[in-house]
């Protein structure tokens, strides 16, 4: 009886998926070769998708309309310039849902949240980053961002 179950399991778990993968590879091999003719092209794509401070700063699109909004945006740019590679990837993931350069822009919207309600908010589906315009100093923004990025809670998708 055990041998029968093992044969059935082998067929369902190994043979059937292998057959499907073999058929898919026949088609996808031709298509993917057009995109990636050699390993250098794959490496080039990988390098292009790696975030740098300069690339992330170029993504930001903001139209501050007040002095406070301009100042908060400058604090955000200053914060990004000070990040190492690991924190930059975390920040990009917080802002876009991906830790690689997978988007073409991040729209910065300004809010007037203050006090305990003040916090940056990311809308990863719409690529909108809500930045409070109520920061009085760079250390305030840096402190809040460090708290957010060090928390595992910030990477949970919460639609409630």
mmCIF file with all atom_site columns, C-alpha atoms in Angstrom:
data_model
loop_
_atom_site.group_PDB
_atom_site.id
_atom_site.type_symbol
_atom_site.label_atom_id
_atom_site.label_alt_id
_atom_site.label_comp_id
_atom_site.label_asym_id
_atom_site.label_entity_id
_atom_site.label_seq_id
_atom_site.pdbx_PDB_ins_code
_atom_site.Cartn_x
_atom_site.Cartn_y
_atom_site.Cartn_z
_atom_site.occupancy
_atom_site.B_iso_or_equiv
_atom_site.pdbx_formal_charge
_atom_site.auth_seq_id
_atom_site.auth_comp_id
_atom_site.auth_asym_id
_atom_site.auth_atom_id
_atom_site.pdbx_PDB_model_num
ATOM 1   C CA . UNK A 1 1   ? 0.000  0.000  0.000   1.00 0.00 ? 1   UNK A CA 1
ATOM 2   C CA . UNK A 1 2   ? 2.849  2.357  0.842   1.00 0.00 ? 2   UNK A CA 1
ATOM 3   C CA . UNK A 1 3   ? 4.419  1.798  -2.591  1.00 0.00 ? 3   UNK A CA 1
ATOM 4   C CA . UNK A 1 4   ? 1.144  2.715  -4.322  1.00 0.00 ? 4   UNK A CA 1
ATOM 5   C CA . UNK A 1 5   ? 0.931  6.008  -2.407  1.00 0.00 ? 5   UNK A CA 1
ATOM 6   C CA . UNK A 1 6   ? 4.572  6.779  -3.199  1.00 0.00 ? 6   UNK A CA 1
ATOM 7   C CA . UNK A 1 7   ? 4.002  6.169  -6.920  1.00 0.00 ? 7   UNK A CA 1
ATOM 8   C CA . UNK A 1 8   ? 0.896  8.357  -6.941  1.00 0.00 ? 8   UNK A CA 1
ATOM 9   C CA . UNK A 1 9   ? 2.694  11.102 -5.009  1.00 0.00 ? 9   UNK A CA 1
ATOM 10  C CA . UNK A 1 10  ? 5.677  10.943 -7.367  1.00 0.00 ? 10  UNK A CA 1
ATOM 11  C CA . UNK A 1 11  ? 3.441  11.247 -10.404 1.00 0.00 ? 11  UNK A CA 1
ATOM 12  C CA . UNK A 1 12  ? 1.409  14.164 -8.969  1.00 0.00 ? 12  UNK A CA 1
ATOM 13  C CA . UNK A 1 13  ? 4.252  16.081 -7.339  1.00 0.00 ? 13  UNK A CA 1
ATOM 14  C CA . UNK A 1 14  ? 7.141  15.421 -9.714  1.00 0.00 ? 14  UNK A CA 1
ATOM 15  C CA . UNK A 1 15  ? 6.100  14.119 -13.117 1.00 0.00 ? 15  UNK A CA 1
ATOM 16  C CA . UNK A 1 16  ? 3.091  16.349 -13.851 1.00 0.00 ? 16  UNK A CA 1
ATOM 17  C CA . UNK A 1 17  ? 4.793  19.648 -12.903 1.00 0.00 ? 17  UNK A CA 1
ATOM 18  C CA . UNK A 1 18  ? 7.966  18.587 -14.767 1.00 0.00 ? 18  UNK A CA 1
ATOM 19  C CA . UNK A 1 19  ? 5.986  17.979 -17.943 1.00 0.00 ? 19  UNK A CA 1
ATOM 20  C CA . UNK A 1 20  ? 4.321  21.414 -17.677 1.00 0.00 ? 20  UNK A CA 1
ATOM 21  C CA . UNK A 1 21  ? 7.665  23.128 -17.012 1.00 0.00 ? 21  UNK A CA 1
ATOM 22  C CA . UNK A 1 22  ? 9.274  21.380 -19.982 1.00 0.00 ? 22  UNK A CA 1
ATOM 23  C CA . UNK A 1 23  ? 6.482  22.592 -22.287 1.00 0.00 ? 23  UNK A CA 1
ATOM 24  C CA . UNK A 1 24  ? 6.666  26.156 -20.943 1.00 0.00 ? 24  UNK A CA 1
ATOM 25  C CA . UNK A 1 25  ? 10.439 26.231 -21.358 1.00 0.00 ? 25  UNK A CA 1
ATOM 26  C CA . UNK A 1 26  ? 10.147 25.340 -25.041 1.00 0.00 ? 26  UNK A CA 1
ATOM 27  C CA . UNK A 1 27  ? 8.151  28.528 -25.629 1.00 0.00 ? 27  UNK A CA 1
ATOM 28  C CA . UNK A 1 28  ? 9.778  30.850 -23.109 1.00 0.00 ? 28  UNK A CA 1
ATOM 29  C CA . UNK A 1 29  ? 13.343 29.960 -24.112 1.00 0.00 ? 29  UNK A CA 1
ATOM 30  C CA . UNK A 1 30  ? 12.847 31.610 -27.506 1.00 0.00 ? 30  UNK A CA 1
ATOM 31  C CA . UNK A 1 31  ? 11.133 34.675 -26.073 1.00 0.00 ? 31  UNK A CA 1
ATOM 32  C CA . UNK A 1 32  ? 13.630 35.206 -23.242 1.00 0.00 ? 32  UNK A CA 1
ATOM 33  C CA . UNK A 1 33  ? 16.603 34.823 -25.564 1.00 0.00 ? 33  UNK A CA 1
ATOM 34  C CA . UNK A 1 34  ? 15.336 37.906 -27.395 1.00 0.00 ? 34  UNK A CA 1
ATOM 35  C CA . UNK A 1 35  ? 15.412 39.928 -24.175 1.00 0.00 ? 35  UNK A CA 1
ATOM 36  C CA . UNK A 1 36  ? 18.593 38.435 -22.748 1.00 0.00 ? 36  UNK A CA 1
ATOM 37  C CA . UNK A 1 37  ? 20.869 37.208 -25.536 1.00 0.00 ? 37  UNK A CA 1
ATOM 38  C CA . UNK A 1 38  ? 23.779 36.706 -23.121 1.00 0.00 ? 38  UNK A CA 1
ATOM 39  C CA . UNK A 1 39  ? 24.754 36.869 -19.474 1.00 0.00 ? 39  UNK A CA 1
ATOM 40  C CA . UNK A 1 40  ? 26.145 40.393 -19.853 1.00 0.00 ? 40  UNK A CA 1
ATOM 41  C CA . UNK A 1 41  ? 22.651 41.666 -20.727 1.00 0.00 ? 41  UNK A CA 1
ATOM 42  C CA . UNK A 1 42  ? 21.238 40.068 -17.576 1.00 0.00 ? 42  UNK A CA 1
ATOM 43  C CA . UNK A 1 43  ? 24.003 41.630 -15.498 1.00 0.00 ? 43  UNK A CA 1
ATOM 44  C CA . UNK A 1 44  ? 23.400 45.019 -17.143 1.00 0.00 ? 44  UNK A CA 1
ATOM 45  C CA . UNK A 1 45  ? 19.680 44.854 -16.329 1.00 0.00 ? 45  UNK A CA 1
ATOM 46  C CA . UNK A 1 46  ? 20.477 43.866 -12.744 1.00 0.00 ? 46  UNK A CA 1
ATOM 47  C CA . UNK A 1 47  ? 22.872 46.809 -12.378 1.00 0.00 ? 47  UNK A CA 1
ATOM 48  C CA . UNK A 1 48  ? 20.321 49.244 -13.824 1.00 0.00 ? 48  UNK A CA 1
ATOM 49  C CA . UNK A 1 49  ? 17.693 48.124 -11.308 1.00 0.00 ? 49  UNK A CA 1
ATOM 50  C CA . UNK A 1 50  ? 19.947 48.581 -8.274  1.00 0.00 ? 50  UNK A CA 1
ATOM 51  C CA . UNK A 1 51  ? 19.010 51.748 -6.385  1.00 0.00 ? 51  UNK A CA 1
ATOM 52  C CA . UNK A 1 52  ? 21.448 54.578 -5.801  1.00 0.00 ? 52  UNK A CA 1
ATOM 53  C CA . UNK A 1 53  ? 20.785 57.829 -3.999  1.00 0.00 ? 53  UNK A CA 1
ATOM 54  C CA . UNK A 1 54  ? 20.963 59.714 -7.287  1.00 0.00 ? 54  UNK A CA 1
ATOM 55  C CA . UNK A 1 55  ? 18.445 57.392 -8.979  1.00 0.00 ? 55  UNK A CA 1
ATOM 56  C CA . UNK A 1 56  ? 16.000 57.533 -6.057  1.00 0.00 ? 56  UNK A CA 1
ATOM 57  C CA . UNK A 1 57  ? 16.197 61.333 -5.858  1.00 0.00 ? 57  UNK A CA 1
ATOM 58  C CA . UNK A 1 58  ? 15.384 61.523 -9.586  1.00 0.00 ? 58  UNK A CA 1
ATOM 59  C CA . UNK A 1 59  ? 12.174 59.544 -8.956  1.00 0.00 ? 59  UNK A CA 1
ATOM 60  C CA . UNK A 1 60  ? 10.759 62.138 -6.559  1.00 0.00 ? 60  UNK A CA 1
ATOM 61  C CA . UNK A 1 61  ? 8.207  64.512 -8.046  1.00 0.00 ? 61  UNK A CA 1
ATOM 62  C CA . UNK A 1 62  ? 6.976  67.246 -5.773  1.00 0.00 ? 62  UNK A CA 1
ATOM 63  C CA . UNK A 1 63  ? 5.390  70.645 -6.221  1.00 0.00 ? 63  UNK A CA 1
ATOM 64  C CA . UNK A 1 64  ? 5.685  72.357 -2.845  1.00 0.00 ? 64  UNK A CA 1
ATOM 65  C CA . UNK A 1 65  ? 3.418  75.368 -2.594  1.00 0.00 ? 65  UNK A CA 1
ATOM 66  C CA . UNK A 1 66  ? 4.507  76.729 0.781   1.00 0.00 ? 66  UNK A CA 1
ATOM 67  C CA . UNK A 1 67  ? 7.783  77.370 2.540   1.00 0.00 ? 67  UNK A CA 1
ATOM 68  C CA . UNK A 1 68  ? 7.010  74.573 5.022   1.00 0.00 ? 68  UNK A CA 1
ATOM 69  C CA . UNK A 1 69  ? 6.422  72.078 2.194   1.00 0.00 ? 69  UNK A CA 1
ATOM 70  C CA . UNK A 1 70  ? 9.670  73.114 0.504   1.00 0.00 ? 70  UNK A CA 1
ATOM 71  C CA . UNK A 1 71  ? 11.557 72.707 3.758   1.00 0.00 ? 71  UNK A CA 1
ATOM 72  C CA . UNK A 1 72  ? 10.084 69.253 4.439   1.00 0.00 ? 72  UNK A CA 1
ATOM 73  C CA . UNK A 1 73  ? 10.966 68.155 0.917   1.00 0.00 ? 73  UNK A CA 1
ATOM 74  C CA . UNK A 1 74  ? 14.553 69.365 1.430   1.00 0.00 ? 74  UNK A CA 1
ATOM 75  C CA . UNK A 1 75  ? 14.703 67.392 4.688   1.00 0.00 ? 75  UNK A CA 1
ATOM 76  C CA . UNK A 1 76  ? 13.530 64.271 2.828   1.00 0.00 ? 76  UNK A CA 1
ATOM 77  C CA . UNK A 1 77  ? 16.185 64.757 0.146   1.00 0.00 ? 77  UNK A CA 1
ATOM 78  C CA . UNK A 1 78  ? 18.829 65.289 2.830   1.00 0.00 ? 78  UNK A CA 1
ATOM 79  C CA . UNK A 1 79  ? 17.693 62.124 4.592   1.00 0.00 ? 79  UNK A CA 1
ATOM 80  C CA . UNK A 1 80  ? 17.930 60.091 1.392   1.00 0.00 ? 80  UNK A CA 1
ATOM 81  C CA . UNK A 1 81  ? 21.427 61.419 0.668   1.00 0.00 ? 81  UNK A CA 1
ATOM 82  C CA . UNK A 1 82  ? 22.595 60.146 4.051   1.00 0.00 ? 82  UNK A CA 1
ATOM 83  C CA . UNK A 1 83  ? 21.381 56.560 3.659   1.00 0.00 ? 83  UNK A CA 1
ATOM 84  C CA . UNK A 1 84  ? 23.681 53.612 3.104   1.00 0.00 ? 84  UNK A CA 1
ATOM 85  C CA . UNK A 1 85  ? 22.770 50.972 0.515   1.00 0.00 ? 85  UNK A CA 1
ATOM 86  C CA . UNK A 1 86  ? 20.826 48.780 2.956   1.00 0.00 ? 86  UNK A CA 1
ATOM 87  C CA . UNK A 1 87  ? 18.694 51.623 4.327   1.00 0.00 ? 87  UNK A CA 1
ATOM 88  C CA . UNK A 1 88  ? 18.200 53.096 0.857   1.00 0.00 ? 88  UNK A CA 1
ATOM 89  C CA . UNK A 1 89  ? 16.755 49.772 -0.311  1.00 0.00 ? 89  UNK A CA 1
ATOM 90  C CA . UNK A 1 90  ? 14.488 49.682 2.761   1.00 0.00 ? 90  UNK A CA 1
ATOM 91  C CA . UNK A 1 91  ? 13.335 53.232 2.104   1.00 0.00 ? 91  UNK A CA 1
ATOM 92  C CA . UNK A 1 92  ? 12.631 52.448 -1.537  1.00 0.00 ? 92  UNK A CA 1
ATOM 93  C CA . UNK A 1 93  ? 10.673 49.377 -0.464  1.00 0.00 ? 93  UNK A CA 1
ATOM 94  C CA . UNK A 1 94  ? 8.701  51.493 1.997   1.00 0.00 ? 94  UNK A CA 1
ATOM 95  C CA . UNK A 1 95  ? 7.904  54.055 -0.695  1.00 0.00 ? 95  UNK A CA 1
ATOM 96  C CA . UNK A 1 96  ? 7.200  51.735 -3.646  1.00 0.00 ? 96  UNK A CA 1
ATOM 97  C CA . UNK A 1 97  ? 6.779  48.175 -2.368  1.00 0.00 ? 97  UNK A CA 1
ATOM 98  C CA . UNK A 1 98  ? 9.985  47.102 -4.148  1.00 0.00 ? 98  UNK A CA 1
ATOM 99  C CA . UNK A 1 99  ? 13.624 47.418 -3.136  1.00 0.00 ? 99  UNK A CA 1
ATOM 100 C CA . UNK A 1 100 ? 14.791 47.740 -6.742  1.00 0.00 ? 100 UNK A CA 1
ATOM 101 C CA . UNK A 1 101 ? 14.217 50.472 -9.311  1.00 0.00 ? 101 UNK A CA 1
ATOM 102 C CA . UNK A 1 102 ? 10.881 49.192 -10.578 1.00 0.00 ? 102 UNK A CA 1
ATOM 103 C CA . UNK A 1 103 ? 9.067  52.523 -10.970 1.00 0.00 ? 103 UNK A CA 1
ATOM 104 C CA . UNK A 1 104 ? 9.575  55.698 -12.969 1.00 0.00 ? 104 UNK A CA 1
ATOM 105 C CA . UNK A 1 105 ? 8.330  58.235 -10.431 1.00 0.00 ? 105 UNK A CA 1
ATOM 106 C CA . UNK A 1 106 ? 7.184  58.733 -6.858  1.00 0.00 ? 106 UNK A CA 1
ATOM 107 C CA . UNK A 1 107 ? 4.680  61.533 -6.370  1.00 0.00 ? 107 UNK A CA 1
ATOM 108 C CA . UNK A 1 108 ? 5.221  63.486 -3.151  1.00 0.00 ? 108 UNK A CA 1
ATOM 109 C CA . UNK A 1 109 ? 2.034  64.832 -1.611  1.00 0.00 ? 109 UNK A CA 1
ATOM 110 C CA . UNK A 1 110 ? 2.171  67.103 1.416   1.00 0.00 ? 110 UNK A CA 1
ATOM 111 C CA . UNK A 1 111 ? -0.006 66.727 4.504   1.00 0.00 ? 111 UNK A CA 1
ATOM 112 C CA . UNK A 1 112 ? -0.456 68.904 7.557   1.00 0.00 ? 112 UNK A CA 1
ATOM 113 C CA . UNK A 1 113 ? -0.410 66.072 10.090  1.00 0.00 ? 113 UNK A CA 1
ATOM 114 C CA . UNK A 1 114 ? 1.110  67.164 13.383  1.00 0.00 ? 114 UNK A CA 1
ATOM 115 C CA . UNK A 1 115 ? 1.767  65.836 16.850  1.00 0.00 ? 115 UNK A CA 1
ATOM 116 C CA . UNK A 1 116 ? 1.282  62.121 17.417  1.00 0.00 ? 116 UNK A CA 1
ATOM 117 C CA . UNK A 1 117 ? -0.607 61.778 14.134  1.00 0.00 ? 117 UNK A CA 1
ATOM 118 C CA . UNK A 1 118 ? 2.357  63.040 12.109  1.00 0.00 ? 118 UNK A CA 1
ATOM 119 C CA . UNK A 1 119 ? 4.028  60.364 10.014  1.00 0.00 ? 119 UNK A CA 1
ATOM 120 C CA . UNK A 1 120 ? 5.023  59.767 6.415   1.00 0.00 ? 120 UNK A CA 1
ATOM 121 C CA . UNK A 1 121 ? 2.617  57.438 4.601   1.00 0.00 ? 121 UNK A CA 1
ATOM 122 C CA . UNK A 1 122 ? 3.268  55.422 1.452   1.00 0.00 ? 122 UNK A CA 1
ATOM 123 C CA . UNK A 1 123 ? 0.661  54.355 -1.053  1.00 0.00 ? 123 UNK A CA 1
ATOM 124 C CA . UNK A 1 124 ? 2.621  51.750 -2.990  1.00 0.00 ? 124 UNK A CA 1
ATOM 125 C CA . UNK A 1 125 ? -0.115 50.986 -5.518  1.00 0.00 ? 125 UNK A CA 1
ATOM 126 C CA . UNK A 1 126 ? -0.398 54.611 -6.636  1.00 0.00 ? 126 UNK A CA 1
ATOM 127 C CA . UNK A 1 127 ? 3.252  55.475 -5.960  1.00 0.00 ? 127 UNK A CA 1
ATOM 128 C CA . UNK A 1 128 ? 2.312  58.362 -3.702  1.00 0.00 ? 128 UNK A CA 1
ATOM 129 C CA . UNK A 1 129 ? 4.361  59.304 -0.658  1.00 0.00 ? 129 UNK A CA 1
ATOM 130 C CA . UNK A 1 130 ? 2.594  61.554 1.843   1.00 0.00 ? 130 UNK A CA 1
ATOM 131 C CA . UNK A 1 131 ? 5.110  63.797 3.558   1.00 0.00 ? 131 UNK A CA 1
ATOM 132 C CA . UNK A 1 132 ? 4.045  65.981 6.478   1.00 0.00 ? 132 UNK A CA 1
ATOM 133 C CA . UNK A 1 133 ? 4.970  69.615 5.969   1.00 0.00 ? 133 UNK A CA 1
ATOM 134 C CA . UNK A 1 134 ? 5.116  70.188 9.729   1.00 0.00 ? 134 UNK A CA 1
ATOM 135 C CA . UNK A 1 135 ? 8.734  69.182 10.376  1.00 0.00 ? 135 UNK A CA 1
ATOM 136 C CA . UNK A 1 136 ? 10.565 71.958 12.186  1.00 0.00 ? 136 UNK A CA 1
ATOM 137 C CA . UNK A 1 137 ? 14.000 70.387 11.681  1.00 0.00 ? 137 UNK A CA 1
ATOM 138 C CA . UNK A 1 138 ? 15.875 67.680 9.824   1.00 0.00 ? 138 UNK A CA 1
ATOM 139 C CA . UNK A 1 139 ? 16.429 65.587 12.999  1.00 0.00 ? 139 UNK A CA 1
ATOM 140 C CA . UNK A 1 140 ? 12.642 65.367 13.457  1.00 0.00 ? 140 UNK A CA 1
ATOM 141 C CA . UNK A 1 141 ? 12.178 63.846 9.999   1.00 0.00 ? 141 UNK A CA 1
ATOM 142 C CA . UNK A 1 142 ? 15.240 61.608 10.375  1.00 0.00 ? 142 UNK A CA 1
ATOM 143 C CA . UNK A 1 143 ? 14.034 60.309 13.748  1.00 0.00 ? 143 UNK A CA 1
ATOM 144 C CA . UNK A 1 144 ? 10.586 59.447 12.437  1.00 0.00 ? 144 UNK A CA 1
ATOM 145 C CA . UNK A 1 145 ? 11.960 57.793 9.316   1.00 0.00 ? 145 UNK A CA 1
ATOM 146 C CA . UNK A 1 146 ? 14.464 55.744 11.337  1.00 0.00 ? 146 UNK A CA 1
ATOM 147 C CA . UNK A 1 147 ? 11.664 54.566 13.628  1.00 0.00 ? 147 UNK A CA 1
ATOM 148 C CA . UNK A 1 148 ? 9.527  53.602 10.651  1.00 0.00 ? 148 UNK A CA 1
ATOM 149 C CA . UNK A 1 149 ? 12.267 51.759 8.762   1.00 0.00 ? 149 UNK A CA 1
ATOM 150 C CA . UNK A 1 150 ? 13.461 49.884 11.849  1.00 0.00 ? 150 UNK A CA 1
ATOM 151 C CA . UNK A 1 151 ? 9.933  48.615 12.543  1.00 0.00 ? 151 UNK A CA 1
ATOM 152 C CA . UNK A 1 152 ? 8.762  45.399 10.946  1.00 0.00 ? 152 UNK A CA 1
ATOM 153 C CA . UNK A 1 153 ? 5.223  46.803 11.033  1.00 0.00 ? 153 UNK A CA 1
ATOM 154 C CA . UNK A 1 154 ? 5.973  49.350 8.291   1.00 0.00 ? 154 UNK A CA 1
ATOM 155 C CA . UNK A 1 155 ? 6.239  46.637 5.659   1.00 0.00 ? 155 UNK A CA 1
ATOM 156 C CA . UNK A 1 156 ? 2.841  45.104 6.336   1.00 0.00 ? 156 UNK A CA 1
ATOM 157 C CA . UNK A 1 157 ? 0.184  45.826 3.770   1.00 0.00 ? 157 UNK A CA 1
ATOM 158 C CA . UNK A 1 158 ? -2.672 47.292 5.767   1.00 0.00 ? 158 UNK A CA 1
ATOM 159 C CA . UNK A 1 159 ? -5.752 48.430 3.878   1.00 0.00 ? 159 UNK A CA 1
ATOM 160 C CA . UNK A 1 160 ? -8.018 48.767 6.895   1.00 0.00 ? 160 UNK A CA 1
#
